[in-house]
PDB file of C-alpha atoms in Angstrom:
ATOM      1  CA  MET A   1      83.571 -14.588 -70.454  1.00 96.00           C
ATOM      2  CA  LYS A   2      82.588 -13.043 -67.122  1.00 97.00           C
ATOM      3  CA  SER A   3      80.684 -15.039 -64.481  1.00 98.00           C
ATOM      4  CA  ILE A   4      78.859 -14.634 -61.190  1.00 98.00           C
ATOM      5  CA  LEU A   5      78.458 -17.086 -58.315  1.00 98.00           C
ATOM      6  CA  ILE A   6      74.988 -17.307 -56.771  1.00 98.00           C
ATOM      7  CA  ILE A   7      74.727 -18.780 -53.271  1.00 98.00           C
ATOM      8  CA  GLY A   8      72.316 -18.868 -50.362  1.00 98.00           C
ATOM      9  CA  GLN A   9      68.981 -20.583 -49.933  1.00 98.00           C
ATOM     10  CA  SER A  10      65.726 -20.890 -51.869  1.00 97.00           C
ATOM     11  CA  ASN A  11      65.073 -17.226 -52.578  1.00 98.00           C
ATOM     12  CA  MET A  12      68.412 -17.059 -54.389  1.00 98.00           C
ATOM     13  CA  ALA A  13      67.802 -20.365 -56.138  1.00 98.00           C
ATOM     14  CA  GLY A  14      64.349 -19.048 -57.059  1.00 97.00           C
ATOM     15  CA  ARG A  15      60.831 -20.187 -56.268  1.00 98.00           C
ATOM     16  CA  GLY A  16      58.884 -17.582 -58.236  1.00 98.00           C
ATOM     17  CA  PHE A  17      56.248 -19.225 -60.429  1.00 97.00           C
ATOM     18  CA  ILE A  18      57.584 -19.507 -63.975  1.00 96.00           C
ATOM     19  CA  LYS A  19      54.143 -18.888 -65.479  1.00 96.00           C
ATOM     20  CA  ASP A  20      53.914 -15.475 -63.829  1.00 97.00           C
ATOM     21  CA  VAL A  21      56.578 -13.684 -65.898  1.00 96.00           C
ATOM     22  CA  PRO A  22      57.736 -13.719 -69.537  1.00 94.00           C
ATOM     23  CA  PRO A  23      60.774 -15.995 -69.858  1.00 94.00           C
ATOM     24  CA  ILE A  24      64.228 -14.549 -70.399  1.00 95.00           C
ATOM     25  CA  TYR A  25      66.194 -16.058 -73.278  1.00 95.00           C
ATOM     26  CA  ASN A  26      69.552 -14.555 -74.132  1.00 96.00           C
ATOM     27  CA  GLU A  27      72.314 -16.228 -76.113  1.00 96.00           C
ATOM     28  CA  HIS A  28      74.838 -14.144 -74.161  1.00 97.00           C
ATOM     29  CA  ILE A  29      73.747 -15.576 -70.790  1.00 98.00           C
ATOM     30  CA  ASN A  30      75.062 -19.003 -69.883  1.00 98.00           C
ATOM     31  CA  MET A  31      74.592 -21.278 -66.903  1.00 97.00           C
ATOM     32  CA  LEU A  32      77.029 -23.877 -65.619  1.00 97.00           C
ATOM     33  CA  ARG A  33      75.360 -27.273 -65.679  1.00 94.00           C
ATOM     34  CA  ASN A  34      76.987 -30.714 -65.702  1.00 91.00           C
ATOM     35  CA  GLY A  35      80.380 -29.140 -66.182  1.00 91.00           C
ATOM     36  CA  ARG A  36      79.389 -27.240 -69.318  1.00 94.00           C
ATOM     37  CA  TRP A  37      78.259 -23.743 -70.155  1.00 97.00           C
ATOM     38  CA  GLN A  38      74.754 -23.908 -71.583  1.00 95.00           C
ATOM     39  CA  MET A  39      72.462 -21.143 -72.769  1.00 95.00           C
ATOM     40  CA  MET A  40      70.414 -20.072 -69.779  1.00 94.00           C
ATOM     41  CA  ALA A  41      66.870 -21.282 -69.296  1.00 92.00           C
ATOM     42  CA  GLU A  42      64.821 -20.927 -66.149  1.00 95.00           C
ATOM     43  CA  PRO A  43      64.837 -22.456 -63.627  1.00 95.00           C
ATOM     44  CA  LEU A  44      68.585 -22.014 -63.741  1.00 94.00           C
ATOM     45  CA  ASN A  45      69.387 -23.030 -60.133  1.00 96.00           C
ATOM     46  CA  PHE A  46      67.786 -26.467 -60.170  1.00 94.00           C
ATOM     47  CA  ASP A  47      68.205 -27.425 -56.521  1.00 94.00           C
ATOM     48  CA  ARG A  48      64.647 -28.787 -56.298  1.00 93.00           C
ATOM     49  CA  HIS A  49      61.987 -29.939 -58.739  1.00 93.00           C
ATOM     50  CA  VAL A  50      59.977 -26.898 -57.576  1.00 93.00           C
ATOM     51  CA  SER A  51      62.687 -24.439 -58.618  1.00 96.00           C
ATOM     52  CA  GLY A  52      61.512 -21.322 -60.399  1.00 97.00           C
ATOM     53  CA  ILE A  53      62.328 -17.657 -60.944  1.00 98.00           C
ATOM     54  CA  GLY A  54      65.163 -16.128 -58.939  1.00 98.00           C
ATOM     55  CA  PRO A  55      67.041 -12.810 -59.165  1.00 98.00           C
ATOM     56  CA  ALA A  56      70.009 -13.995 -61.237  1.00 98.00           C
ATOM     57  CA  ALA A  57      68.307 -13.987 -64.665  1.00 98.00           C
ATOM     58  CA  SER A  58      67.274 -10.326 -64.618  1.00 98.00           C
ATOM     59  CA  PHE A  59      70.666  -9.424 -63.094  1.00 98.00           C
ATOM     60  CA  ALA A  60      72.403 -11.126 -66.018  1.00 98.00           C
ATOM     61  CA  GLN A  61      69.991  -9.695 -68.583  1.00 97.00           C
ATOM     62  CA  VAL A  62      70.633  -6.103 -67.603  1.00 97.00           C
ATOM     63  CA  TRP A  63      74.375  -6.857 -67.422  1.00 98.00           C
ATOM     64  CA  THR A  64      74.284  -7.837 -71.108  1.00 97.00           C
ATOM     65  CA  GLU A  65      72.496  -4.580 -71.906  1.00 96.00           C
ATOM     66  CA  ASP A  66      75.419  -2.688 -70.391  1.00 96.00           C
ATOM     67  CA  HIS A  67      78.006  -4.942 -72.057  1.00 97.00           C
ATOM     68  CA  GLN A  68      76.816  -5.329 -75.627  1.00 95.00           C
ATOM     69  CA  GLY A  69      78.222  -8.375 -77.408  1.00 93.00           C
ATOM     70  CA  GLN A  70      79.785  -9.798 -74.246  1.00 97.00           C
ATOM     71  CA  SER A  71      78.683 -12.934 -72.421  1.00 97.00           C
ATOM     72  CA  ILE A  72      78.127 -13.701 -68.758  1.00 98.00           C
ATOM     73  CA  GLY A  73      77.860 -17.042 -67.008  1.00 98.00           C
ATOM     74  CA  ILE A  74      75.844 -17.932 -63.921  1.00 98.00           C
ATOM     75  CA  ILE A  75      77.285 -20.450 -61.462  1.00 98.00           C
ATOM     76  CA  PRO A  76      74.222 -21.753 -59.569  1.00 98.00           C
ATOM     77  CA  CYS A  77      75.044 -23.072 -56.095  1.00 98.00           C
ATOM     78  CA  ALA A  78      72.125 -21.949 -53.906  1.00 98.00           C
ATOM     79  CA  GLU A  79      70.404 -24.623 -51.819  1.00 98.00           C
ATOM     80  CA  GLY A  80      66.819 -24.317 -50.608  1.00 97.00           C
ATOM     81  CA  GLY A  81      66.269 -24.456 -46.866  1.00 96.00           C
ATOM     82  CA  SER A  82      69.957 -24.166 -46.025  1.00 98.00           C
ATOM     83  CA  SER A  83      70.999 -22.523 -42.776  1.00 98.00           C
ATOM     84  CA  ILE A  84      74.132 -20.475 -42.173  1.00 98.00           C
ATOM     85  CA  ASP A  85      75.617 -23.507 -40.419  1.00 98.00           C
ATOM     86  CA  GLU A  86      75.405 -25.417 -43.678  1.00 98.00           C
ATOM     87  CA  TRP A  87      77.507 -22.662 -45.222  1.00 98.00           C
ATOM     88  CA  ALA A  88      80.359 -23.228 -42.774  1.00 98.00           C
ATOM     89  CA  ILE A  89      83.794 -23.067 -44.387  1.00 96.00           C
ATOM     90  CA  ASP A  90      84.174 -26.850 -44.210  1.00 96.00           C
ATOM     91  CA  GLY A  91      80.528 -27.569 -45.061  1.00 97.00           C
ATOM     92  CA  LEU A  92      79.382 -29.441 -48.138  1.00 98.00           C
ATOM     93  CA  LEU A  93      77.569 -26.456 -49.658  1.00 98.00           C
ATOM     94  CA  THR A  94      80.577 -24.178 -49.345  1.00 98.00           C
ATOM     95  CA  ARG A  95      82.958 -26.810 -50.661  1.00 98.00           C
ATOM     96  CA  HIS A  96      80.646 -27.436 -53.614  1.00 98.00           C
ATOM     97  CA  ALA A  97      80.331 -23.732 -54.398  1.00 98.00           C
ATOM     98  CA  ILE A  98      84.097 -23.262 -54.320  1.00 98.00           C
ATOM     99  CA  SER A  99      84.602 -26.329 -56.503  1.00 98.00           C
ATOM    100  CA  GLU A 100      82.086 -25.095 -59.077  1.00 98.00           C
ATOM    101  CA  ALA A 101      83.540 -21.587 -58.995  1.00 98.00           C
ATOM    102  CA  LYS A 102      87.087 -22.839 -59.539  1.00 97.00           C
ATOM    103  CA  PHE A 103      85.887 -25.003 -62.411  1.00 97.00           C
ATOM    104  CA  ALA A 104      84.146 -21.984 -63.939  1.00 97.00           C
ATOM    105  CA  MET A 105      87.311 -19.944 -63.547  1.00 97.00           C
ATOM    106  CA  GLU A 106      89.005 -22.188 -66.093  1.00 97.00           C
ATOM    107  CA  THR A 107      86.888 -20.576 -68.807  1.00 97.00           C
ATOM    108  CA  SER A 108      85.605 -17.357 -67.217  1.00 97.00           C
ATOM    109  CA  LYS A 109      86.481 -14.582 -64.818  1.00 97.00           C
ATOM    110  CA  ILE A 110      84.284 -14.375 -61.716  1.00 98.00           C
ATOM    111  CA  ILE A 111      83.277 -10.776 -61.162  1.00 98.00           C
ATOM    112  CA  GLY A 112      80.769 -11.050 -58.313  1.00 98.00           C
ATOM    113  CA  ILE A 113      78.974 -13.125 -55.700  1.00 98.00           C
ATOM    114  CA  LEU A 114      75.244 -12.804 -55.064  1.00 98.00           C
ATOM    115  CA  TRP A 115      74.086 -13.869 -51.586  1.00 98.00           C
ATOM    116  CA  HIS A 116      70.586 -14.309 -50.215  1.00 98.00           C
ATOM    117  CA  GLN A 117      70.051 -16.389 -47.104  1.00 98.00           C
ATOM    118  CA  GLY A 118      68.685 -16.084 -43.602  1.00 98.00           C
ATOM    119  CA  GLU A 119      65.085 -17.262 -43.479  1.00 97.00           C
ATOM    120  CA  SER A 120      66.263 -20.549 -41.964  1.00 97.00           C
ATOM    121  CA  ASP A 121      68.056 -18.620 -39.209  1.00 98.00           C
ATOM    122  CA  SER A 122      65.221 -16.239 -38.356  1.00 97.00           C
ATOM    123  CA  TYR A 123      64.047 -18.020 -35.220  1.00 97.00           C
ATOM    124  CA  GLY A 124      65.423 -19.505 -31.992  1.00 96.00           C
ATOM    125  CA  GLU A 125      67.885 -16.631 -31.460  1.00 97.00           C
ATOM    126  CA  ARG A 126      70.142 -17.968 -34.205  1.00 97.00           C
ATOM    127  CA  TYR A 127      70.871 -14.375 -35.144  1.00 97.00           C
ATOM    128  CA  ARG A 128      73.191 -14.134 -32.124  1.00 97.00           C
ATOM    129  CA  THR A 129      75.912 -16.131 -33.927  1.00 98.00           C
ATOM    130  CA  TYR A 130      74.939 -15.272 -37.495  1.00 98.00           C
ATOM    131  CA  GLU A 131      77.301 -12.360 -38.094  1.00 98.00           C
ATOM    132  CA  ASP A 132      80.493 -14.211 -37.246  1.00 98.00           C
ATOM    133  CA  LYS A 133      79.480 -17.167 -39.401  1.00 98.00           C
ATOM    134  CA  LEU A 134      78.630 -14.929 -42.357  1.00 98.00           C
ATOM    135  CA  LEU A 135      81.920 -13.048 -42.133  1.00 98.00           C
ATOM    136  CA  SER A 136      83.798 -16.317 -41.900  1.00 98.00           C
ATOM    137  CA  LEU A 137      82.116 -17.550 -45.081  1.00 98.00           C
ATOM    138  CA  PHE A 138      82.784 -14.388 -47.069  1.00 98.00           C
ATOM    139  CA  ASN A 139      86.437 -14.258 -46.013  1.00 98.00           C
ATOM    140  CA  HIS A 140      86.870 -17.931 -46.864  1.00 98.00           C
ATOM    141  CA  LEU A 141      85.330 -17.549 -50.315  1.00 98.00           C
ATOM    142  CA  ARG A 142      87.555 -14.625 -51.179  1.00 98.00           C
ATOM    143  CA  GLU A 143      90.622 -16.462 -49.967  1.00 98.00           C
ATOM    144  CA  GLU A 144      89.828 -19.728 -51.758  1.00 98.00           C
ATOM    145  CA  LEU A 145      88.993 -17.989 -55.020  1.00 97.00           C
ATOM    146  CA  ASN A 146      92.027 -15.725 -54.729  1.00 97.00           C
ATOM    147  CA  ALA A 147      89.696 -12.780 -55.150  1.00 97.00           C
ATOM    148  CA  PRO A 148      90.142 -10.507 -52.114  1.00 96.00           C
ATOM    149  CA  ASP A 149      88.267  -7.611 -53.704  1.00 96.00           C
ATOM    150  CA  ILE A 150      85.408  -9.457 -55.396  1.00 98.00           C
ATOM    151  CA  PRO A 151      82.089  -7.658 -54.811  1.00 98.00           C
ATOM    152  CA  ILE A 152      79.573  -9.520 -52.660  1.00 98.00           C
ATOM    153  CA  ILE A 153      75.982  -8.342 -53.038  1.00 98.00           C
ATOM    154  CA  ILE A 154      73.759  -9.111 -50.041  1.00 98.00           C
ATOM    155  CA  GLY A 155      69.991  -9.234 -50.380  1.00 98.00           C
ATOM    156  CA  GLU A 156      67.632  -8.284 -47.559  1.00 98.00           C
ATOM    157  CA  LEU A 157      65.073 -10.808 -46.337  1.00 98.00           C
ATOM    158  CA  GLY A 158      61.470 -10.097 -47.329  1.00 97.00           C
ATOM    159  CA  HIS A 159      59.549  -7.631 -45.171  1.00 97.00           C
ATOM    160  CA  TYR A 160      56.499  -9.893 -45.453  1.00 97.00           C
ATOM    161  CA  LEU A 161      58.090 -12.591 -43.277  1.00 97.00           C
ATOM    162  CA  GLY A 162      56.578 -13.500 -39.926  1.00 92.00           C
ATOM    163  CA  GLU A 163      53.026 -13.019 -41.157  1.00 93.00           C
ATOM    164  CA  ALA A 164      51.646 -16.033 -43.014  1.00 92.00           C
ATOM    165  CA  GLY A 165      52.286 -19.530 -44.326  1.00 93.00           C
ATOM    166  CA  PHE A 166      55.749 -20.969 -43.960  1.00 92.00           C
ATOM    167  CA  GLY A 167      57.068 -17.468 -43.429  1.00 93.00           C
ATOM    168  CA  LYS A 168      55.158 -17.179 -40.178  1.00 93.00           C
ATOM    169  CA  ASN A 169      57.968 -18.948 -38.325  1.00 93.00           C
ATOM    170  CA  ALA A 170      60.603 -16.419 -39.414  1.00 95.00           C
ATOM    171  CA  VAL A 171      59.825 -14.141 -36.486  1.00 96.00           C
ATOM    172  CA  GLU A 172      63.395 -12.852 -36.118  1.00 97.00           C
ATOM    173  CA  TYR A 173      63.983 -11.790 -39.709  1.00 97.00           C
ATOM    174  CA  ASN A 174      64.447  -8.182 -38.611  1.00 97.00           C
ATOM    175  CA  GLN A 175      67.441  -9.174 -36.499  1.00 98.00           C
ATOM    176  CA  ILE A 176      68.959 -11.051 -39.442  1.00 98.00           C
ATOM    177  CA  ASN A 177      68.327  -8.094 -41.746  1.00 98.00           C
ATOM    178  CA  LYS A 178      70.152  -5.768 -39.360  1.00 98.00           C
ATOM    179  CA  ILE A 179      73.158  -8.079 -39.467  1.00 98.00           C
ATOM    180  CA  LEU A 180      73.063  -8.364 -43.252  1.00 98.00           C
ATOM    181  CA  SER A 181      72.990  -4.567 -43.497  1.00 98.00           C
ATOM    182  CA  LYS A 182      75.774  -4.171 -40.932  1.00 98.00           C
ATOM    183  CA  VAL A 183      78.069  -6.598 -42.739  1.00 98.00           C
ATOM    184  CA  ALA A 184      77.376  -4.952 -46.089  1.00 98.00           C
ATOM    185  CA  HIS A 185      78.089  -1.486 -44.735  1.00 97.00           C
ATOM    186  CA  ASN A 186      81.184  -2.438 -42.747  1.00 97.00           C
ATOM    187  CA  GLU A 187      82.980  -4.872 -45.023  1.00 97.00           C
ATOM    188  CA  LYS A 188      85.023  -3.908 -48.071  1.00 96.00           C
ATOM    189  CA  ASN A 189      83.265  -4.356 -51.418  1.00 97.00           C
ATOM    190  CA  CYS A 190      80.037  -5.618 -49.869  1.00 98.00           C
ATOM    191  CA  TYR A 191      76.762  -3.986 -50.855  1.00 98.00           C
ATOM    192  CA  PHE A 192      73.249  -4.243 -49.423  1.00 98.00           C
ATOM    193  CA  VAL A 193      70.073  -4.553 -51.501  1.00 98.00           C
ATOM    194  CA  THR A 194      66.683  -3.713 -50.018  1.00 98.00           C
ATOM    195  CA  SER A 195      63.653  -5.969 -50.341  1.00 98.00           C
ATOM    196  CA  LYS A 196      61.206  -3.082 -49.859  1.00 98.00           C
ATOM    197  CA  GLY A 197      58.001  -3.570 -51.796  1.00 97.00           C
ATOM    198  CA  LEU A 198      58.737  -7.147 -52.786  1.00 98.00           C
ATOM    199  CA  THR A 199      55.883  -9.590 -52.349  1.00 98.00           C
ATOM    200  CA  ALA A 200      55.617 -13.304 -51.668  1.00 97.00           C
ATOM    201  CA  ASN A 201      54.111 -16.423 -53.150  1.00 97.00           C
ATOM    202  CA  PRO A 202      51.050 -17.718 -51.268  1.00 96.00           C
ATOM    203  CA  ASP A 203      53.433 -19.760 -49.083  1.00 96.00           C
ATOM    204  CA  GLY A 204      54.467 -16.569 -47.292  1.00 96.00           C
ATOM    205  CA  ILE A 205      58.212 -17.239 -47.512  1.00 97.00           C
ATOM    206  CA  HIS A 206      59.271 -17.235 -51.168  1.00 98.00           C
ATOM    207  CA  ILE A 207      59.604 -14.071 -53.230  1.00 98.00           C
ATOM    208  CA  ASP A 208      57.192 -14.141 -56.158  1.00 98.00           C
ATOM    209  CA  ALA A 209      58.331 -14.058 -59.785  1.00 98.00           C
ATOM    210  CA  ILE A 210      57.690 -10.399 -60.612  1.00 97.00           C
ATOM    211  CA  SER A 211      59.414  -9.332 -57.397  1.00 98.00           C
ATOM    212  CA  GLN A 212      62.396 -11.555 -58.223  1.00 98.00           C
ATOM    213  CA  ARG A 213      62.774  -9.734 -61.533  1.00 98.00           C
ATOM    214  CA  LYS A 214      62.872  -6.458 -59.590  1.00 98.00           C
ATOM    215  CA  PHE A 215      65.261  -7.903 -57.018  1.00 98.00           C
ATOM    216  CA  GLY A 216      67.700  -8.899 -59.757  1.00 98.00           C
ATOM    217  CA  LEU A 217      67.674  -5.326 -61.057  1.00 98.00           C
ATOM    218  CA  ARG A 218      68.500  -4.049 -57.584  1.00 98.00           C
ATOM    219  CA  TYR A 219      71.314  -6.570 -57.226  1.00 98.00           C
ATOM    220  CA  TYR A 220      72.756  -5.348 -60.515  1.00 98.00           C
ATOM    221  CA  GLU A 221      72.401  -1.701 -59.538  1.00 98.00           C
ATOM    222  CA  ALA A 222      74.388  -2.383 -56.366  1.00 98.00           C
ATOM    223  CA  PHE A 223      76.975  -4.384 -58.301  1.00 98.00           C
ATOM    224  CA  SER A 224      77.428  -1.984 -61.202  1.00 97.00           C
ATOM    225  CA  LYS A 225      77.395   1.238 -59.189  1.00 97.00           C
ATOM    226  CA  GLN A 226      79.213  -0.280 -56.193  1.00 97.00           C
ATOM    227  CA  LYS A 227      76.710   1.185 -53.800  1.00 97.00           C
ATOM    228  CA  HIS A 228      73.948   0.087 -51.448  1.00 98.00           C
ATOM    229  CA  VAL A 229      70.438   0.043 -52.881  1.00 98.00           C
ATOM    230  CA  LEU A 230      68.217   1.116 -50.027  1.00 97.00           C
ATOM    231  CA  ASN A 231      65.028   2.098 -51.843  1.00 97.00           C
ATOM    232  CA  VAL A 232      62.758   0.891 -54.616  1.00 96.00           C
ATOM    233  CA  MET A 233      64.146   1.833 -58.041  1.00 96.00           C
ATOM    234  CA  ASP A 234      61.882   3.982 -60.212  1.00 94.00           C
ATOM    235  CA  THR A 235      62.830   2.081 -63.374  1.00 94.00           C
ATOM    236  CA  GLU A 236      61.842  -1.432 -62.242  1.00 96.00           C
ATOM    237  CA  GLN A 237      58.374  -1.690 -63.777  1.00 94.00           C
ATOM    238  CA  GLU A 238      59.450   0.120 -66.927  1.00 95.00           C
ATOM    239  CA  TRP A 239      62.315  -2.359 -67.434  1.00 95.00           C
ATOM    240  CA  ILE A 240      60.033  -5.351 -66.910  1.00 94.00           C
ATOM    241  CA  GLU A 241      57.554  -4.056 -69.482  1.00 93.00           C
ATOM    242  CA  LYS A 242      60.347  -3.309 -71.956  1.00 93.00           C
ATOM    243  CA  GLU A 243      61.898  -6.737 -71.440  1.00 92.00           C
ATOM    244  CA  ALA A 244      58.591  -8.449 -72.185  1.00 89.00           C
ATOM    245  CA  LYS A 245      58.679  -6.868 -75.671  1.00 90.00           C
ATOM    246  CA  ARG A 246      62.302  -7.725 -76.477  1.00 91.00           C
ATOM    247  CA  GLU A 247      62.636  -9.457 -79.850  1.00 90.00           C
ATOM    248  CA  LEU A 248      64.595 -12.694 -79.716  1.00 92.00           C
ATOM    249  CA  THR A 249      67.630 -13.231 -81.906  1.00 90.00           C
ATOM    250  CA  LYS A 250      67.779 -16.016 -84.462  1.00 90.00           C
ATOM    251  CA  ASN A 251      69.718 -18.324 -82.126  1.00 90.00           C
ATOM    252  CA  GLU A 252      67.379 -17.603 -79.238  1.00 90.00           C
ATOM    253  CA  THR A 253      64.291 -18.255 -81.370  1.00 91.00           C
ATOM    254  CA  ILE A 254      65.662 -21.593 -82.587  1.00 91.00           C
ATOM    255  CA  TYR A 255      66.520 -22.484 -78.980  1.00 92.00           C
ATOM    256  CA  VAL A 256      62.896 -21.916 -77.951  1.00 91.00           C
ATOM    257  CA  GLN A 257      61.655 -24.079 -80.803  1.00 92.00           C
ATOM    258  CA  SER A 258      64.119 -26.808 -79.826  1.00 93.00           C
ATOM    259  CA  MET A 259      62.810 -26.759 -76.280  1.00 90.00           C
ATOM    260  CA  LYS A 260      59.212 -27.022 -77.436  1.00 91.00           C
ATOM    261  CA  PHE A 261      60.079 -29.959 -79.672  1.00 93.00           C
ATOM    262  CA  ALA A 262      61.993 -31.727 -76.884  1.00 93.00           C
ATOM    263  CA  LEU A 263      59.015 -31.266 -74.542  1.00 92.00           C
ATOM    264  CA  GLY A 264      56.606 -32.775 -77.057  1.00 94.00           C
ATOM    265  CA  GLN A 265      54.868 -29.488 -77.766  1.00 94.00           C
ATOM    266  CA  LEU A 266      55.786 -29.623 -81.466  1.00 92.00           C
ATOM    267  CA  SER A 267      55.958 -32.485 -83.941  1.00 92.00           C
ATOM    268  CA  PHE A 268      59.212 -32.926 -85.825  1.00 92.00           C
ATOM    269  CA  GLU A 269      57.501 -31.657 -88.972  1.00 92.00           C
ATOM    270  CA  GLU A 270      56.276 -28.522 -87.179  1.00 90.00           C
ATOM    271  CA  PHE A 271      59.710 -27.994 -85.655  1.00 90.00           C
ATOM    272  CA  SER A 272      61.431 -28.336 -89.039  1.00 91.00           C
ATOM    273  CA  ILE A 273      59.023 -25.918 -90.720  1.00 90.00           C
ATOM    274  CA  ASN A 274      59.412 -23.359 -87.930  1.00 89.00           C
ATOM    275  CA  VAL A 275      63.212 -23.507 -88.003  1.00 90.00           C
ATOM    276  CA  SER A 276      63.222 -23.134 -91.790  1.00 89.00           C
ATOM    277  CA  LYS A 277      61.062 -20.012 -91.513  1.00 89.00           C
ATOM    278  CA  ILE A 278      63.342 -18.586 -88.821  1.00 90.00           C
ATOM    279  CA  ASN A 279      66.410 -19.149 -90.994  1.00 89.00           C
ATOM    280  CA  GLU A 280      64.672 -17.426 -93.896  1.00 85.00           C
ATOM    281  CA  ASN A 281      63.384 -14.432 -91.976  1.00 81.00           C
ATOM    282  CA  LYS A 282      66.074 -13.657 -89.414  1.00 71.00           C
ATOM    283  CA  PRO A 283      69.606 -12.523 -90.327  1.00 70.00           C
TER     284      PRO A 283
END
């Protein structure tokens, strides 16, 4: 199985409202949780009880479309509110991410790292030391994972920052974005992904659910084509509409029923009847 490591702060973990987009269920997408690979369900990066939609699910979904019959695992290690200092090479977040990645490497091959972070460093002239700290982290990850050529995909901070809500304090996001772009363009196997056209939750800092779906597609485009994605992709809305109509497989359908039963949304009798019908009607 292939796997990807997702790191950064809350917009990588995901804060898009789950109710705003159709859920993604795919028996070929797994998430690492409690030391086991489990079929993915959102929120997949459960760093907070308010976790929601991030970019990793749509990234993984389109990966499976390009790799029919193959499986991919997501290693969720993003931490909401974290600054670049908390991603120092000896910091707890970095040590945890490396530990989880090495554990995942026992049963999978890591093929990429998705990074989105910087809102917490977009004030107080923190950008002045940001580049060196980011490069130090990337070099350390590649060294520790023995993966000198692993692609690192770097997401741009939202263009809506500095205007409203919690995002109003991120007045230096442009400086951080310039550094993110510089690192992506100058470093080997690093690729930059634009946030053009993406919109925010009412809090003014977190990317909303529909935009996170689009962001994940851009991350995958950069990863798969090994190029920077500097503009909105024409296929984003079309893919989202197509994905909403995707028919679930037998295993995926039973998984959804199991979740509903576990959450008290179905009685055991209803659950049993539904599963029997699924087994009868789906190959």
